């Protein structure tokens, strides 16, 4: 178990991440109006799914684990504090709706893990096919590869803390995900299956085009016609004009098109 734990009252430390966090909090306090209630969340590693806006750091770690590169990073003893996206969203909601919540909170699960334990749990959660290896990333590799390949600060991977939120615990917040394997089972597997997709209108657009092609009609989509609703209105106008059965009709030749 770790010998040093950090909570909201602990020193912020040094490095890029603490410096940026301190600057953010200072600017936040300066613009906060006296009648406003301010809540600051110091967020740990969020385990979540890719819902189309990116999967965060987990979307980068899962492919590495599947390629056999998900071994220990650096010494492996640095702390990796984490939180599941469900608990993160519940803390967001509580900060917005609970008038008694104010000040600095640590948004992290009560059971942080070492880097070695975190990567081991991640490799187990990643489904097949995967390379059954766990090649480590030595310190010198991280210092070279992190800024070049991952576009991130190597200190984030090489150094870490075991944090716990004393304030959330005193205020009775109950985490839905306490243990890392269960959180990674949900977040890690979903990250491997889910990829960024277009919005529902674009997906409906493709389906409509496929259906029209199967029915021996050709749709010429102009730049202004991008949604499924627009294509649906265009088809309705074709049917109204009695052109439904005409094969390969161009919208420039169609009498109902402007």
C-alpha positions as YAML, in Angstrom:
chain: A
units: angstrom
residues:
- id: 1
  name: UNK
  ca: [0.00, 0.00, 0.00]
- id: 2
  name: UNK
  ca: [1.20, 3.58, -0.57]
- id: 3
  name: UNK
  ca: [2.95, 5.30, 2.31]
- id: 4
  name: UNK
  ca: [1.71, 8.79, 1.39]
- id: 5
  name: UNK
  ca: [-1.87, 9.74, 0.57]
- id: 6
  name: UNK
  ca: [-3.01, 13.12, -0.73]
- id: 7
  name: UNK
  ca: [-6.34, 14.87, -0.26]
- id: 8
  name: UNK
  ca: [-7.74, 18.38, -0.70]
- id: 9
  name: UNK
  ca: [-5.49, 19.77, 2.05]
- id: 10
  name: UNK
  ca: [-2.23, 18.36, 0.67]
- id: 11
  name: UNK
  ca: [0.36, 20.51, -1.15]
- id: 12
  name: UNK
  ca: [-0.19, 20.77, -4.88]
- id: 13
  name: UNK
  ca: [3.34, 19.68, -5.81]
- id: 14
  name: UNK
  ca: [5.34, 20.80, -8.83]
- id: 15
  name: UNK
  ca: [5.55, 20.06, -12.54]
- id: 16
  name: UNK
  ca: [3.50, 20.95, -15.59]
- id: 17
  name: UNK
  ca: [0.16, 19.53, -14.45]
- id: 18
  name: UNK
  ca: [0.18, 21.16, -10.96]
- id: 19
  name: UNK
  ca: [1.36, 24.47, -12.42]
- id: 20
  name: UNK
  ca: [-1.43, 24.52, -15.00]
- id: 21
  name: UNK
  ca: [-4.01, 23.46, -12.40]
- id: 22
  name: UNK
  ca: [-2.95, 26.20, -9.97]
- id: 23
  name: UNK
  ca: [-3.18, 28.80, -12.75]
- id: 24
  name: UNK
  ca: [-6.69, 27.63, -13.69]
- id: 25
  name: UNK
  ca: [-7.90, 27.76, -10.10]
- id: 26
  name: UNK
  ca: [-6.40, 31.22, -9.58]
- id: 27
  name: UNK
  ca: [-8.16, 32.60, -12.67]
- id: 28
  name: UNK
  ca: [-11.40, 30.93, -11.58]
- id: 29
  name: UNK
  ca: [-11.30, 32.60, -8.16]
- id: 30
  name: UNK
  ca: [-10.61, 36.01, -9.70]
- id: 31
  name: UNK
  ca: [-13.66, 35.95, -11.99]
- id: 32
  name: UNK
  ca: [-16.03, 34.40, -9.42]
- id: 33
  name: UNK
  ca: [-18.66, 36.89, -8.31]
- id: 34
  name: UNK
  ca: [-19.43, 37.25, -4.58]
- id: 35
  name: UNK
  ca: [-22.98, 35.95, -5.02]
- id: 36
  name: UNK
  ca: [-21.80, 32.90, -7.00]
- id: 37
  name: UNK
  ca: [-20.99, 29.48, -5.59]
- id: 38
  name: UNK
  ca: [-17.75, 28.06, -6.99]
- id: 39
  name: UNK
  ca: [-16.85, 24.36, -7.16]
- id: 40
  name: UNK
  ca: [-13.39, 23.23, -8.27]
- id: 41
  name: UNK
  ca: [-12.89, 19.57, -9.22]
- id: 42
  name: UNK
  ca: [-9.36, 18.22, -9.34]
- id: 43
  name: UNK
  ca: [-9.96, 15.35, -11.70]
- id: 44
  name: UNK
  ca: [-8.00, 12.12, -11.77]
- id: 45
  name: UNK
  ca: [-7.65, 9.64, -14.67]
- id: 46
  name: UNK
  ca: [-11.19, 9.22, -16.08]
- id: 47
  name: UNK
  ca: [-12.13, 5.75, -17.33]
- id: 48
  name: UNK
  ca: [-14.89, 6.06, -19.87]
- id: 49
  name: UNK
  ca: [-16.25, 5.22, -23.29]
- id: 50
  name: UNK
  ca: [-15.73, 7.01, -26.57]
- id: 51
  name: UNK
  ca: [-19.10, 8.56, -27.37]
- id: 52
  name: UNK
  ca: [-17.92, 10.34, -30.49]
- id: 53
  name: UNK
  ca: [-15.97, 13.18, -28.88]
- id: 54
  name: UNK
  ca: [-12.86, 11.15, -28.11]
- id: 55
  name: UNK
  ca: [-12.08, 8.54, -25.49]
- id: 56
  name: UNK
  ca: [-9.46, 10.45, -23.54]
- id: 57
  name: UNK
  ca: [-6.26, 8.80, -22.41]
- id: 58
  name: UNK
  ca: [-7.85, 5.36, -22.32]
- id: 59
  name: UNK
  ca: [-8.34, 5.46, -26.09]
- id: 60
  name: UNK
  ca: [-4.56, 5.75, -26.40]
- id: 61
  name: UNK
  ca: [-3.69, 3.10, -23.80]
- id: 62
  name: UNK
  ca: [-6.07, 0.39, -25.06]
- id: 63
  name: UNK
  ca: [-4.47, 0.11, -28.54]
- id: 64
  name: UNK
  ca: [-1.02, -0.07, -26.92]
- id: 65
  name: UNK
  ca: [-2.20, -2.87, -24.63]
- id: 66
  name: UNK
  ca: [-3.62, -4.81, -27.59]
- id: 67
  name: UNK
  ca: [-0.27, -4.52, -29.38]
- id: 68
  name: UNK
  ca: [1.62, -5.93, -26.41]
- id: 69
  name: UNK
  ca: [2.97, -2.55, -25.29]
- id: 70
  name: UNK
  ca: [0.87, -2.24, -22.16]
- id: 71
  name: UNK
  ca: [3.60, -3.03, -19.67]
- id: 72
  name: UNK
  ca: [4.90, -1.11, -16.69]
- id: 73
  name: UNK
  ca: [5.72, 2.54, -17.33]
- id: 74
  name: UNK
  ca: [8.90, 3.77, -15.67]
- id: 75
  name: UNK
  ca: [9.31, 2.31, -12.20]
- id: 76
  name: UNK
  ca: [5.69, 1.18, -12.02]
- id: 77
  name: UNK
  ca: [5.40, 2.39, -8.43]
- id: 78
  name: UNK
  ca: [3.89, 5.79, -9.25]
- id: 79
  name: UNK
  ca: [0.28, 6.22, -8.30]
- id: 80
  name: UNK
  ca: [-2.51, 6.21, -10.88]
- id: 81
  name: UNK
  ca: [-5.60, 7.68, -9.29]
- id: 82
  name: UNK
  ca: [-8.69, 7.04, -11.38]
- id: 83
  name: UNK
  ca: [-12.45, 7.54, -11.51]
- id: 84
  name: UNK
  ca: [-15.16, 6.00, -13.67]
- id: 85
  name: UNK
  ca: [-17.09, 8.32, -15.99]
- id: 86
  name: UNK
  ca: [-20.38, 7.50, -14.26]
- id: 87
  name: UNK
  ca: [-19.06, 8.71, -10.91]
- id: 88
  name: UNK
  ca: [-17.49, 11.72, -12.61]
- id: 89
  name: UNK
  ca: [-20.84, 12.72, -14.11]
- id: 90
  name: UNK
  ca: [-22.57, 12.19, -10.76]
- id: 91
  name: UNK
  ca: [-20.09, 14.57, -9.12]
- id: 92
  name: UNK
  ca: [-20.73, 17.11, -11.89]
- id: 93
  name: UNK
  ca: [-24.46, 16.84, -11.29]
- id: 94
  name: UNK
  ca: [-24.03, 17.17, -7.54]
- id: 95
  name: UNK
  ca: [-21.89, 20.26, -7.96]
- id: 96
  name: UNK
  ca: [-24.62, 21.88, -10.06]
- id: 97
  name: UNK
  ca: [-27.60, 20.97, -7.88]
- id: 98
  name: UNK
  ca: [-26.27, 20.77, -4.29]
- id: 99
  name: UNK
  ca: [-26.10, 24.26, -2.81]
- id: 100
  name: UNK
  ca: [-23.89, 23.10, 0.06]
- id: 101
  name: UNK
  ca: [-21.09, 21.99, -2.24]
- id: 102
  name: UNK
  ca: [-18.40, 24.68, -2.64]
- id: 103
  name: UNK
  ca: [-14.63, 24.92, -2.83]
- id: 104
  name: UNK
  ca: [-12.03, 22.39, -3.93]
- id: 105
  name: UNK
  ca: [-12.85, 18.68, -4.31]
- id: 106
  name: UNK
  ca: [-10.75, 15.80, -5.53]
- id: 107
  name: UNK
  ca: [-12.70, 13.77, -8.09]
- id: 108
  name: UNK
  ca: [-11.09, 10.37, -7.70]
- id: 109
  name: UNK
  ca: [-12.03, 6.85, -6.69]
- id: 110
  name: UNK
  ca: [-11.16, 5.86, -3.10]
- id: 111
  name: UNK
  ca: [-8.96, 2.99, -4.37]
- id: 112
  name: UNK
  ca: [-6.06, 4.30, -6.48]
- id: 113
  name: UNK
  ca: [-3.58, 1.82, -7.95]
- id: 114
  name: UNK
  ca: [0.07, 1.77, -8.83]
- id: 115
  name: UNK
  ca: [1.02, 2.04, -12.47]
- id: 116
  name: UNK
  ca: [2.03, -1.63, -12.54]
- id: 117
  name: UNK
  ca: [-1.35, -2.74, -11.13]
- id: 118
  name: UNK
  ca: [-3.26, -0.39, -13.42]
- id: 119
  name: UNK
  ca: [-1.57, -1.66, -16.58]
- id: 120
  name: UNK
  ca: [-2.00, -5.28, -15.46]
- id: 121
  name: UNK
  ca: [-5.74, -4.73, -14.96]
- id: 122
  name: UNK
  ca: [-5.97, -2.96, -18.31]
- id: 123
  name: UNK
  ca: [-4.34, -5.88, -20.15]
- id: 124
  name: UNK
  ca: [-6.81, -8.28, -18.60]
- id: 125
  name: UNK
  ca: [-9.77, -6.08, -19.54]
- id: 126
  name: UNK
  ca: [-8.77, -5.67, -23.19]
- id: 127
  name: UNK
  ca: [-10.54, -8.39, -25.21]
- id: 128
  name: UNK
  ca: [-9.05, -10.60, -27.89]
- id: 129
  name: UNK
  ca: [-7.51, -10.33, -30.40]
- id: 130
  name: UNK
  ca: [-4.48, -9.00, -28.59]
- id: 131
  name: UNK
  ca: [-0.78, -9.73, -28.34]
- id: 132
  name: UNK
  ca: [-0.15, -11.69, -25.11]
- id: 133
  name: UNK
  ca: [2.86, -9.58, -24.17]
- id: 134
  name: UNK
  ca: [3.53, -6.76, -21.72]
- id: 135
  name: UNK
  ca: [6.60, -4.94, -22.95]
- id: 136
  name: UNK
  ca: [7.65, -2.26, -20.44]
- id: 137
  name: UNK
  ca: [8.28, 1.38, -21.26]
- id: 138
  name: UNK
  ca: [11.49, 2.47, -19.59]
- id: 139
  name: UNK
  ca: [11.94, 6.00, -18.34]
- id: 140
  name: UNK
  ca: [14.12, 7.10, -21.25]
- id: 141
  name: UNK
  ca: [11.58, 5.69, -23.72]
- id: 142
  name: UNK
  ca: [8.77, 7.69, -22.12]
- id: 143
  name: UNK
  ca: [10.77, 10.92, -22.12]
- id: 144
  name: UNK
  ca: [11.37, 10.56, -25.85]
- id: 145
  name: UNK
  ca: [8.10, 9.00, -27.02]
- id: 146
  name: UNK
  ca: [5.54, 10.90, -24.92]
- id: 147
  name: UNK
  ca: [6.08, 14.32, -26.53]
- id: 148
  name: UNK
  ca: [6.70, 12.91, -30.02]
- id: 149
  name: UNK
  ca: [4.05, 10.19, -30.31]
- id: 150
  name: UNK
  ca: [1.41, 10.94, -27.67]
- id: 151
  name: UNK
  ca: [1.79, 14.74, -27.62]
- id: 152
  name: UNK
  ca: [1.82, 14.81, -23.84]
- id: 153
  name: UNK
  ca: [4.13, 15.62, -20.95]
- id: 154
  name: UNK
  ca: [6.25, 12.60, -19.91]
- id: 155
  name: UNK
  ca: [5.95, 13.60, -16.24]
- id: 156
  name: UNK
  ca: [2.25, 12.73, -16.35]
- id: 157
  name: UNK
  ca: [3.17, 9.10, -17.02]
- id: 158
  name: UNK
  ca: [6.33, 8.89, -14.91]
- id: 159
  name: UNK
  ca: [5.05, 10.57, -11.77]
- id: 160
  name: UNK
  ca: [1.77, 10.12, -9.96]
- id: 161
  name: UNK
  ca: [0.03, 10.41, -6.63]
- id: 162
  name: UNK
  ca: [-2.27, 8.28, -4.55]
- id: 163
  name: UNK
  ca: [-5.16, 10.68, -3.92]
- id: 164
  name: UNK
  ca: [-8.43, 10.37, -2.06]
- id: 165
  name: UNK
  ca: [-11.22, 12.87, -1.54]
- id: 166
  name: UNK
  ca: [-11.69, 13.48, 2.17]
- id: 167
  name: UNK
  ca: [-14.43, 16.01, 1.50]
- id: 168
  name: UNK
  ca: [-16.59, 13.71, -0.62]
- id: 169
  name: UNK
  ca: [-16.18, 10.97, 1.96]
- id: 170
  name: UNK
  ca: [-17.26, 13.27, 4.81]
- id: 171
  name: UNK
  ca: [-20.24, 14.48, 2.79]
- id: 172
  name: UNK
  ca: [-21.43, 10.91, 2.17]
- id: 173
  name: UNK
  ca: [-20.84, 10.57, -1.57]
- id: 174
  name: UNK
  ca: [-21.05, 6.90, -2.56]
- id: 175
  name: UNK
  ca: [-18.99, 5.80, -5.56]
- id: 176
  name: UNK
  ca: [-20.59, 3.36, -7.98]
- id: 177
  name: UNK
  ca: [-17.22, 1.91, -9.04]
- id: 178
  name: UNK
  ca: [-14.80, 1.21, -6.19]
- id: 179
  name: UNK
  ca: [-12.55, -1.37, -7.78]
- id: 180
  name: UNK
  ca: [-10.39, -0.87, -10.84]
- id: 181
  name: UNK
  ca: [-11.08, -4.22, -12.64]
- id: 182
  name: UNK
  ca: [-14.83, -3.58, -12.76]
- id: 183
  name: UNK
  ca: [-14.34, -0.03, -14.01]
- id: 184
  name: UNK
  ca: [-11.95, -1.15, -16.74]
- id: 185
  name: UNK
  ca: [-14.25, -4.02, -17.70]
- id: 186
  name: UNK
  ca: [-16.87, -1.43, -18.60]
- id: 187
  name: UNK
  ca: [-14.66, 1.34, -19.91]
- id: 188
  name: UNK
  ca: [-11.82, -0.63, -21.47]
- id: 189
  name: UNK
  ca: [-13.95, -3.04, -23.52]
- id: 190
  name: UNK
  ca: [-16.21, -0.26, -24.71]
- id: 191
  name: UNK
  ca: [-13.20, 1.75, -25.78]
- id: 192
  name: UNK
  ca: [-12.05, -1.08, -28.02]
- id: 193
  name: UNK
  ca: [-15.44, -1.57, -29.64]
- id: 194
  name: UNK
  ca: [-16.54, 2.02, -29.98]
- id: 195
  name: UNK
  ca: [-15.04, 4.31, -32.56]
- id: 196
  name: UNK
  ca: [-15.90, 7.90, -33.39]
- id: 197
  name: UNK
  ca: [-18.96, 7.93, -35.59]
- id: 198
  name: UNK
  ca: [-20.90, 10.54, -37.47]
- id: 199
  name: UNK
  ca: [-24.01, 11.99, -35.96]
- id: 200
  name: UNK
  ca: [-27.38, 10.33, -36.40]
- id: 201
  name: UNK
  ca: [-28.33, 12.56, -39.31]
- id: 202
  name: UNK
  ca: [-25.24, 11.54, -41.26]
- id: 203
  name: UNK
  ca: [-25.89, 7.87, -40.48]
- id: 204
  name: UNK
  ca: [-29.47, 8.21, -41.67]
- id: 205
  name: UNK
  ca: [-28.16, 9.94, -44.78]
- id: 206
  name: UNK
  ca: [-26.10, 6.90, -45.75]
- id: 207
  name: UNK
  ca: [-28.98, 4.51, -45.08]
- id: 208
  name: UNK
  ca: [-31.34, 6.54, -47.24]
- id: 209
  name: UNK
  ca: [-28.86, 6.61, -50.11]
- id: 210
  name: UNK
  ca: [-28.41, 2.82, -49.92]
- id: 211
  name: UNK
  ca: [-32.18, 2.24, -49.99]
- id: 212
  name: UNK
  ca: [-32.58, 4.49, -53.02]
- id: 213
  name: UNK
  ca: [-29.80, 2.74, -54.88]
- id: 214
  name: UNK
  ca: [-31.42, -0.63, -54.23]
- id: 215
  name: UNK
  ca: [-34.69, 0.69, -55.69]
- id: 216
  name: UNK
  ca: [-32.91, 1.68, -58.96]
- id: 217
  name: UNK
  ca: [-33.01, 5.42, -58.31]
- id: 218
  name: UNK
  ca: [-30.04, 7.75, -58.16]
- id: 219
  name: UNK
  ca: [-29.81, 10.63, -55.71]
- id: 220
  name: UNK
  ca: [-27.51, 13.52, -56.51]
- id: 221
  name: UNK
  ca: [-26.84, 15.15, -53.16]
- id: 222
  name: UNK
  ca: [-25.97, 18.80, -53.52]
- id: 223
  name: UNK
  ca: [-23.72, 20.57, -50.97]
- id: 224
  name: UNK
  ca: [-26.75, 22.06, -49.24]
- id: 225
  name: UNK
  ca: [-28.48, 18.66, -48.89]
- id: 226
  name: UNK
  ca: [-26.67, 16.86, -46.09]
- id: 227
  name: UNK
  ca: [-29.20, 15.47, -43.65]
- id: 228
  name: UNK
  ca: [-31.52, 12.51, -43.83]
- id: 229
  name: UNK
  ca: [-34.48, 14.87, -43.44]
- id: 230
  name: UNK
  ca: [-33.43, 16.81, -46.54]
- id: 231
  name: UNK
  ca: [-33.19, 13.61, -48.60]
- id: 232
  name: UNK
  ca: [-36.57, 12.53, -47.27]
- id: 233
  name: UNK
  ca: [-38.17, 15.76, -48.42]
- id: 234
  name: UNK
  ca: [-36.53, 15.37, -51.83]
- id: 235
  name: UNK
  ca: [-37.96, 11.85, -52.24]
- id: 236
  name: UNK
  ca: [-41.39, 13.09, -51.18]
- id: 237
  name: UNK
  ca: [-41.28, 15.74, -53.87]
- id: 238
  name: UNK
  ca: [-40.34, 13.08, -56.45]
- id: 239
  name: UNK
  ca: [-43.32, 10.97, -55.45]
- id: 240
  name: UNK
  ca: [-45.67, 13.95, -55.57]
- id: 241
  name: UNK
  ca: [-44.55, 14.72, -59.13]
- id: 242
  name: UNK
  ca: [-45.17, 11.11, -60.18]
- id: 243
  name: UNK
  ca: [-41.50, 10.41, -60.84]
- id: 244
  name: UNK
  ca: [-41.06, 7.60, -58.35]
- id: 245
  name: UNK
  ca: [-40.61, 4.89, -60.99]
- id: 246
  name: UNK
  ca: [-38.31, 6.80, -63.31]
- id: 247
  name: UNK
  ca: [-34.85, 5.21, -63.19]
- id: 248
  name: UNK
  ca: [-31.66, 7.25, -62.73]
- id: 249
  name: UNK
  ca: [-33.35, 10.64, -62.67]
- id: 250
  name: UNK
  ca: [-31.06, 13.63, -62.26]
- id: 251
  name: UNK
  ca: [-32.28, 16.46, -60.09]
- id: 252
  name: UNK
  ca: [-31.27, 18.91, -62.81]
- id: 253
  name: UNK
  ca: [-33.67, 17.18, -65.22]
- id: 254
  name: UNK
  ca: [-36.45, 16.70, -62.70]
- id: 255
  name: UNK
  ca: [-39.39, 19.07, -63.16]
- id: 256
  name: UNK
  ca: [-40.07, 19.23, -59.42]
- id: 257
  name: UNK
  ca: [-36.59, 20.38, -58.46]
- id: 258
  name: UNK
  ca: [-35.75, 24.10, -58.37]
...
